[in-house]
PDB file of C-alpha atoms in Angstrom:
ATOM      1  CA  MET A   1      98.691 141.919  80.403  1.00 40.00           C
ATOM      2  CA  THR A   2      97.274 139.585  83.008  1.00 46.00           C
ATOM      3  CA  THR A   3      96.039 140.016  86.261  1.00 48.00           C
ATOM      4  CA  PRO A   4      98.032 139.232  89.310  1.00 51.00           C
ATOM      5  CA  ASN A   5      96.898 136.083  91.129  1.00 52.00           C
ATOM      6  CA  THR A   6      96.608 137.572  94.674  1.00 58.00           C
ATOM      7  CA  ILE A   7      95.386 134.232  96.264  1.00 67.00           C
ATOM      8  CA  ALA A   8      97.431 131.918  94.733  1.00 84.00           C
ATOM      9  CA  ASN A   9      97.518 128.065  94.466  1.00 93.00           C
ATOM     10  CA  PHE A  10      93.893 127.763  95.806  1.00 93.00           C
ATOM     11  CA  ASN A  11      92.482 127.301  92.186  1.00 91.00           C
ATOM     12  CA  GLY A  12      89.145 128.303  93.219  1.00 89.00           C
ATOM     13  CA  ALA A  13      88.631 126.895  96.875  1.00 90.00           C
ATOM     14  CA  LYS A  14      87.924 128.991  99.886  1.00 92.00           C
ATOM     15  CA  PRO A  15      91.456 130.441 100.912  1.00 93.00           C
ATOM     16  CA  VAL A  16      91.210 129.133 104.694  1.00 95.00           C
ATOM     17  CA  ILE A  17      93.448 127.097 106.582  1.00 97.00           C
ATOM     18  CA  ASP A  18      92.801 123.184 106.428  1.00 96.00           C
ATOM     19  CA  PRO A  19      94.391 121.750 109.296  1.00 96.00           C
ATOM     20  CA  ASP A  20      94.510 118.462 108.011  1.00 97.00           C
ATOM     21  CA  ASP A  21      96.663 119.845 105.192  1.00 97.00           C
ATOM     22  CA  ALA A  22      98.673 122.281 107.304  1.00 98.00           C
ATOM     23  CA  VAL A  23     102.268 122.540 108.303  1.00 98.00           C
ATOM     24  CA  MET A  24     103.923 125.087 110.731  1.00 98.00           C
ATOM     25  CA  LEU A  25     106.919 126.586 109.794  1.00 98.00           C
ATOM     26  CA  LEU A  26     108.844 128.371 112.552  1.00 98.00           C
ATOM     27  CA  ILE A  27     111.558 129.866 111.202  1.00 98.00           C
ATOM     28  CA  ASP A  28     114.376 131.562 112.987  1.00 98.00           C
ATOM     29  CA  HIS A  29     112.907 132.587 116.195  1.00 98.00           C
ATOM     30  CA  GLN A  30     116.145 133.145 118.119  1.00 97.00           C
ATOM     31  CA  SER A  31     117.234 134.850 121.183  1.00 96.00           C
ATOM     32  CA  GLY A  32     119.696 137.222 119.140  1.00 96.00           C
ATOM     33  CA  LEU A  33     117.306 138.160 116.372  1.00 96.00           C
ATOM     34  CA  PHE A  34     114.414 139.003 118.797  1.00 96.00           C
ATOM     35  CA  GLN A  35     116.675 141.913 120.118  1.00 95.00           C
ATOM     36  CA  THR A  36     116.489 143.471 116.719  1.00 95.00           C
ATOM     37  CA  VAL A  37     112.430 143.785 116.883  1.00 96.00           C
ATOM     38  CA  LYS A  38     111.101 147.207 116.971  1.00 96.00           C
ATOM     39  CA  ASP A  39     107.870 146.832 115.222  1.00 96.00           C
ATOM     40  CA  MET A  40     105.897 145.227 118.181  1.00 95.00           C
ATOM     41  CA  PRO A  41     106.840 144.245 121.610  1.00 94.00           C
ATOM     42  CA  MET A  42     109.273 141.463 121.911  1.00 94.00           C
ATOM     43  CA  THR A  43     107.332 139.708 124.732  1.00 93.00           C
ATOM     44  CA  GLU A  44     104.152 139.993 122.405  1.00 94.00           C
ATOM     45  CA  LEU A  45     106.119 138.372 119.779  1.00 96.00           C
ATOM     46  CA  ARG A  46     107.514 135.695 121.922  1.00 96.00           C
ATOM     47  CA  PHE A  47     103.965 134.894 123.129  1.00 94.00           C
ATOM     48  CA  ASN A  48     102.366 134.644 119.712  1.00 96.00           C
ATOM     49  CA  VAL A  49     105.371 131.971 118.607  1.00 97.00           C
ATOM     50  CA  THR A  50     104.617 130.315 121.618  1.00 96.00           C
ATOM     51  CA  THR A  51     100.718 130.302 121.055  1.00 96.00           C
ATOM     52  CA  LEU A  52     101.387 128.962 117.617  1.00 97.00           C
ATOM     53  CA  ALA A  53     103.506 126.352 119.071  1.00 97.00           C
ATOM     54  CA  LYS A  54     100.553 125.245 121.358  1.00 96.00           C
ATOM     55  CA  VAL A  55      97.813 125.353 118.849  1.00 97.00           C
ATOM     56  CA  ALA A  56      99.703 123.262 116.424  1.00 98.00           C
ATOM     57  CA  ALA A  57     100.399 120.381 119.237  1.00 97.00           C
ATOM     58  CA  LEU A  58      96.796 120.487 120.139  1.00 96.00           C
ATOM     59  CA  ALA A  59      95.546 120.226 116.666  1.00 97.00           C
ATOM     60  CA  LYS A  60      98.476 117.505 115.677  1.00 97.00           C
ATOM     61  CA  ILE A  61      99.839 119.785 112.883  1.00 98.00           C
ATOM     62  CA  PRO A  62     103.464 118.914 111.946  1.00 98.00           C
ATOM     63  CA  VAL A  63     105.784 121.694 112.775  1.00 98.00           C
ATOM     64  CA  ILE A  64     109.323 122.333 111.384  1.00 98.00           C
ATOM     65  CA  THR A  65     111.709 124.639 113.037  1.00 98.00           C
ATOM     66  CA  THR A  66     115.182 126.018 111.721  1.00 98.00           C
ATOM     67  CA  ALA A  67     117.857 128.569 112.636  1.00 98.00           C
ATOM     68  CA  SER A  68     120.284 130.686 111.158  1.00 95.00           C
ATOM     69  CA  VAL A  69     123.756 130.022 112.467  1.00 94.00           C
ATOM     70  CA  PRO A  70     122.237 129.555 116.055  1.00 95.00           C
ATOM     71  CA  GLN A  71     126.036 129.030 117.459  1.00 94.00           C
ATOM     72  CA  GLY A  72     126.588 132.805 116.546  1.00 94.00           C
ATOM     73  CA  PRO A  73     125.166 136.054 117.253  1.00 92.00           C
ATOM     74  CA  ASN A  74     121.696 135.083 116.020  1.00 95.00           C
ATOM     75  CA  GLY A  75     121.312 133.054 119.106  1.00 96.00           C
ATOM     76  CA  PRO A  76     119.425 129.526 119.911  1.00 96.00           C
ATOM     77  CA  LEU A  77     115.816 129.112 119.006  1.00 97.00           C
ATOM     78  CA  ILE A  78     113.652 130.375 122.194  1.00 97.00           C
ATOM     79  CA  PRO A  79     112.985 127.136 124.066  1.00 97.00           C
ATOM     80  CA  GLU A  80     109.137 127.498 124.358  1.00 96.00           C
ATOM     81  CA  VAL A  81     108.600 126.226 120.593  1.00 97.00           C
ATOM     82  CA  HIS A  82     110.127 122.555 121.069  1.00 98.00           C
ATOM     83  CA  LYS A  83     108.712 122.892 124.892  1.00 97.00           C
ATOM     84  CA  TYR A  84     105.147 123.260 123.802  1.00 96.00           C
ATOM     85  CA  ALA A  85     105.358 121.450 120.430  1.00 97.00           C
ATOM     86  CA  PRO A  86     107.710 118.354 121.421  1.00 97.00           C
ATOM     87  CA  HIS A  87     106.757 116.818 118.126  1.00 98.00           C
ATOM     88  CA  ALA A  88     108.298 119.625 116.122  1.00 98.00           C
ATOM     89  CA  GLN A  89     111.240 118.819 113.691  1.00 98.00           C
ATOM     90  CA  TYR A  90     114.398 120.764 113.824  1.00 98.00           C
ATOM     91  CA  VAL A  91     116.295 121.126 110.331  1.00 98.00           C
ATOM     92  CA  ALA A  92     120.022 122.732 110.806  1.00 97.00           C
ATOM     93  CA  ARG A  93     120.825 124.727 107.795  1.00 96.00           C
ATOM     94  CA  LYS A  94     124.450 125.216 106.326  1.00 95.00           C
ATOM     95  CA  GLY A  95     124.482 128.786 106.347  1.00 95.00           C
ATOM     96  CA  GLU A  96     121.667 129.661 103.735  1.00 97.00           C
ATOM     97  CA  ILE A  97     119.772 132.703 104.761  1.00 97.00           C
ATOM     98  CA  ASN A  98     116.723 131.536 102.975  1.00 98.00           C
ATOM     99  CA  ALA A  99     115.487 128.415 104.509  1.00 98.00           C
ATOM    100  CA  TRP A 100     113.971 127.234 101.331  1.00 98.00           C
ATOM    101  CA  ASP A 101     117.549 127.234 100.233  1.00 98.00           C
ATOM    102  CA  ASN A 102     118.194 124.449 102.082  1.00 98.00           C
ATOM    103  CA  PRO A 103     117.335 120.850 100.396  1.00 98.00           C
ATOM    104  CA  GLU A 104     116.993 119.423 103.897  1.00 98.00           C
ATOM    105  CA  PHE A 105     114.234 121.774 105.093  1.00 98.00           C
ATOM    106  CA  VAL A 106     112.443 121.490 101.762  1.00 98.00           C
ATOM    107  CA  ALA A 107     112.356 117.862 101.993  1.00 98.00           C
ATOM    108  CA  ALA A 108     111.200 118.173 105.415  1.00 98.00           C
ATOM    109  CA  VAL A 109     108.046 120.001 104.401  1.00 98.00           C
ATOM    110  CA  LYS A 110     107.653 117.706 101.234  1.00 98.00           C
ATOM    111  CA  ALA A 111     107.730 114.605 103.498  1.00 98.00           C
ATOM    112  CA  THR A 112     104.569 115.898 105.182  1.00 98.00           C
ATOM    113  CA  GLY A 113     102.427 115.527 102.059  1.00 98.00           C
ATOM    114  CA  ARG A 114     100.794 118.392 102.996  1.00 98.00           C
ATOM    115  CA  GLY A 115     100.309 121.450 100.722  1.00 97.00           C
ATOM    116  CA  THR A 116      99.455 124.408 103.019  1.00 98.00           C
ATOM    117  CA  LEU A 117     102.284 126.194 104.800  1.00 98.00           C
ATOM    118  CA  ILE A 118     101.598 128.345 107.988  1.00 98.00           C
ATOM    119  CA  ILE A 119     104.969 130.401 107.794  1.00 98.00           C
ATOM    120  CA  ALA A 120     106.087 132.853 110.664  1.00 98.00           C
ATOM    121  CA  GLY A 121     109.962 133.842 111.176  1.00 98.00           C
ATOM    122  CA  THR A 122     111.843 136.554 112.315  1.00 97.00           C
ATOM    123  CA  ILE A 123     113.094 138.820 110.888  1.00 96.00           C
ATOM    124  CA  THR A 124     110.045 139.162 108.993  1.00 97.00           C
ATOM    125  CA  SER A 125     111.472 140.824 105.564  1.00 97.00           C
ATOM    126  CA  VAL A 126     114.048 138.023 105.348  1.00 98.00           C
ATOM    127  CA  CYS A 127     113.242 134.797 107.620  1.00 98.00           C
ATOM    128  CA  MET A 128     109.513 134.734 106.773  1.00 98.00           C
ATOM    129  CA  ALA A 129     109.382 136.430 103.362  1.00 98.00           C
ATOM    130  CA  PHE A 130     112.120 134.588 101.523  1.00 98.00           C
ATOM    131  CA  PRO A 131     110.786 131.044 102.372  1.00 98.00           C
ATOM    132  CA  SER A 132     106.974 132.356 101.876  1.00 98.00           C
ATOM    133  CA  ILE A 133     107.631 133.508  98.360  1.00 97.00           C
ATOM    134  CA  ALA A 134     109.389 130.718  97.439  1.00 98.00           C
ATOM    135  CA  ALA A 135     106.925 128.207  98.397  1.00 98.00           C
ATOM    136  CA  VAL A 136     104.075 129.759  96.674  1.00 97.00           C
ATOM    137  CA  HIS A 137     106.454 129.507  93.468  1.00 96.00           C
ATOM    138  CA  GLU A 138     106.572 126.131  94.251  1.00 96.00           C
ATOM    139  CA  GLY A 139     102.770 125.744  94.460  1.00 96.00           C
ATOM    140  CA  TYR A 140     102.099 125.716  98.117  1.00 97.00           C
ATOM    141  CA  ARG A 141      99.527 127.610  99.740  1.00 97.00           C
ATOM    142  CA  VAL A 142     100.959 129.877 102.284  1.00 98.00           C
ATOM    143  CA  PHE A 143      99.676 131.758 105.076  1.00 98.00           C
ATOM    144  CA  ALA A 144     102.196 134.338 106.764  1.00 98.00           C
ATOM    145  CA  VAL A 145     101.602 134.819 110.531  1.00 98.00           C
ATOM    146  CA  ILE A 146     102.544 138.855 110.572  1.00 98.00           C
ATOM    147  CA  ASP A 147     102.476 139.193 114.399  1.00 97.00           C
ATOM    148  CA  ALA A 148     104.641 136.065 114.897  1.00 97.00           C
ATOM    149  CA  SER A 149     107.134 137.544 112.605  1.00 97.00           C
ATOM    150  CA  GLY A 150     109.162 140.314 114.045  1.00 95.00           C
ATOM    151  CA  THR A 151     111.503 143.106 112.422  1.00 96.00           C
ATOM    152  CA  TYR A 152     113.341 145.851 112.925  1.00 96.00           C
ATOM    153  CA  SER A 153     111.185 148.795 112.012  1.00 96.00           C
ATOM    154  CA  LYS A 154     107.595 149.389 111.205  1.00 95.00           C
ATOM    155  CA  MET A 155     108.514 150.300 107.638  1.00 97.00           C
ATOM    156  CA  ALA A 156     110.019 147.002 107.146  1.00 96.00           C
ATOM    157  CA  GLN A 157     106.950 144.896 108.417  1.00 96.00           C
ATOM    158  CA  GLU A 158     104.789 147.378 105.819  1.00 97.00           C
ATOM    159  CA  ILE A 159     107.038 146.941 102.772  1.00 97.00           C
ATOM    160  CA  THR A 160     107.382 143.211 103.139  1.00 97.00           C
ATOM    161  CA  LEU A 161     103.627 142.713 103.859  1.00 97.00           C
ATOM    162  CA  ALA A 162     102.950 144.335 100.420  1.00 97.00           C
ATOM    163  CA  ARG A 163     105.657 142.454  98.858  1.00 97.00           C
ATOM    164  CA  VAL A 164     104.288 139.080 100.151  1.00 97.00           C
ATOM    165  CA  VAL A 165     100.638 139.640  99.189  1.00 96.00           C
ATOM    166  CA  GLN A 166     101.795 140.537  95.548  1.00 95.00           C
ATOM    167  CA  ALA A 167     103.579 137.274  95.612  1.00 95.00           C
ATOM    168  CA  GLY A 168     100.362 135.357  96.437  1.00 95.00           C
ATOM    169  CA  VAL A 169     100.900 134.860 100.297  1.00 97.00           C
ATOM    170  CA  VAL A 170      97.973 135.378 102.547  1.00 96.00           C
ATOM    171  CA  PRO A 171      98.819 137.435 105.610  1.00 97.00           C
ATOM    172  CA  ILE A 172      97.205 136.423 108.783  1.00 97.00           C
ATOM    173  CA  ASP A 173      97.533 136.858 112.442  1.00 97.00           C
ATOM    174  CA  THR A 174      98.333 134.704 115.400  1.00 97.00           C
ATOM    175  CA  ALA A 175      94.417 134.712 116.459  1.00 94.00           C
ATOM    176  CA  GLY A 176      93.386 134.192 113.032  1.00 96.00           C
ATOM    177  CA  VAL A 177      95.394 131.007 112.677  1.00 97.00           C
ATOM    178  CA  CYS A 178      94.114 129.786 116.084  1.00 95.00           C
ATOM    179  CA  SER A 179      90.431 130.385 115.055  1.00 94.00           C
ATOM    180  CA  GLU A 180      90.532 128.700 111.719  1.00 96.00           C
ATOM    181  CA  ILE A 181      92.434 125.900 113.123  1.00 97.00           C
ATOM    182  CA  GLN A 182      90.251 125.307 116.158  1.00 95.00           C
ATOM    183  CA  LYS A 183      86.844 125.811 114.124  1.00 94.00           C
ATOM    184  CA  THR A 184      84.376 125.551 116.800  1.00 95.00           C
ATOM    185  CA  TRP A 185      84.115 125.780 120.894  1.00 90.00           C
ATOM    186  CA  ASN A 186      81.966 122.626 120.758  1.00 94.00           C
ATOM    187  CA  ARG A 187      84.980 120.301 121.421  1.00 93.00           C
ATOM    188  CA  GLU A 188      86.425 118.543 124.453  1.00 93.00           C
ATOM    189  CA  ASP A 189      89.544 120.544 124.486  1.00 93.00           C
ATOM    190  CA  ALA A 190      87.740 123.728 124.469  1.00 89.00           C
ATOM    191  CA  LEU A 191      89.347 125.024 127.863  1.00 85.00           C
ATOM    192  CA  GLN A 192      93.029 124.273 126.377  1.00 90.00           C
ATOM    193  CA  TRP A 193      92.221 126.137 123.510  1.00 91.00           C
ATOM    194  CA  ALA A 194      90.989 129.219 125.652  1.00 86.00           C
ATOM    195  CA  GLU A 195      94.313 128.803 127.435  1.00 84.00           C
ATOM    196  CA  ALA A 196      96.144 129.393 124.532  1.00 86.00           C
ATOM    197  CA  TYR A 197      94.295 132.312 123.267  1.00 80.00           C
ATOM    198  CA  SER A 198      95.205 134.051 126.779  1.00 81.00           C
ATOM    199  CA  ALA A 199      98.707 134.349 125.622  1.00 80.00           C
ATOM    200  CA  VAL A 200      97.588 136.400 122.328  1.00 83.00           C
ATOM    201  CA  PHE A 201      94.891 138.445 124.511  1.00 80.00           C
ATOM    202  CA  PRO A 202      96.091 138.494 128.224  1.00 77.00           C
ATOM    203  CA  PRO A 203      93.061 140.339 129.166  1.00 76.00           C
ATOM    204  CA  TYR A 204      90.886 137.106 127.806  1.00 77.00           C
ATOM    205  CA  GLN A 205      92.724 135.124 131.059  1.00 78.00           C
ATOM    206  CA  LEU A 206      90.515 137.491 132.994  1.00 82.00           C
ATOM    207  CA  LEU A 207      87.437 136.595 131.246  1.00 78.00           C
ATOM    208  CA  ILE A 208      88.226 132.748 131.604  1.00 78.00           C
ATOM    209  CA  GLU A 209      88.771 133.295 135.271  1.00 82.00           C
ATOM    210  CA  SER A 210      85.603 135.281 135.929  1.00 83.00           C
ATOM    211  CA  TYR A 211      83.430 132.655 133.923  1.00 79.00           C
ATOM    212  CA  THR A 212      85.179 129.764 135.551  1.00 81.00           C
ATOM    213  CA  LYS A 213      84.059 131.210 138.924  1.00 83.00           C
ATOM    214  CA  ALA A 214      80.643 132.303 138.240  1.00 85.00           C
ATOM    215  CA  GLN A 215      80.171 128.412 137.200  1.00 84.00           C
ATOM    216  CA  GLU A 216      81.624 127.493 140.586  1.00 86.00           C
ATOM    217  CA  VAL A 217      79.214 129.628 142.520  1.00 84.00           C
ATOM    218  CA  VAL A 218      76.236 128.242 140.805  1.00 84.00           C
ATOM    219  CA  LYS A 219      77.592 124.416 141.252  1.00 84.00           C
ATOM    220  CA  ASN A 220      78.614 124.816 144.859  1.00 84.00           C
ATOM    221  CA  SER A 221      75.467 127.198 145.650  1.00 84.00           C
ATOM    222  CA  GLU A 222      77.999 129.558 147.127  1.00 78.00           C
ATOM    223  CA  GLN A 223      76.670 132.461 149.220  1.00 78.00           C
ATOM    224  CA  PRO A 224      77.767 136.056 147.761  1.00 73.00           C
ATOM    225  CA  ASP A 225      79.942 137.720 150.843  1.00 75.00           C
ATOM    226  CA  SER A 226      77.493 140.732 150.711  1.00 76.00           C
ATOM    227  CA  GLN A 227      74.846 138.468 151.804  1.00 77.00           C
ATOM    228  CA  ARG A 228      76.877 136.856 154.790  1.00 75.00           C
ATOM    229  CA  LYS A 229      75.843 137.303 158.022  1.00 73.00           C
TER     230      LYS A 229
END
């Protein structure tokens, strides 16, 4: 009896995201499907997906999007993805439920020449899970962003998480993706990264505002209100 490979296709390498080898797949983040999400607040899901798009643009990571019958009840893709990741490539499907069953979608992934996939999709048990499992089987290193992949119940989320982990998919959350890609605050675009994080952690925006004000007080030698005469 062999031991299951719980961290598939890393071949002894550290199982972390290499932004130079990564492609972001944002699958079926559609307005109709968002209305079925019950495992997390829909607004949080939307913010997380938007953050992934922003981070991909900052890190110059290729983004591929697709939708399930967007002219039907599943609805159109939320506009934030292509707004904040204008380099994203949209691939239309011909009705396939599993995006990986669409040859044009797989061809777009292969054309990037990259081997690490960051996948998020609504709903989690289908739109995220099916292509994640298929991609691992084909030799890709796959990170599934759970909190950017909403579904209709907490039970469905937990069952799916167990399934994809058994298949060798690495689960991660949006903040984890951001941090692994960013790597350091010692970079010229650090403020843009902080602003991206503020959508995932709205209170973090308060920290940014407080820190910025404190810097301004020192820089401008501003007199505190309590000391004014």
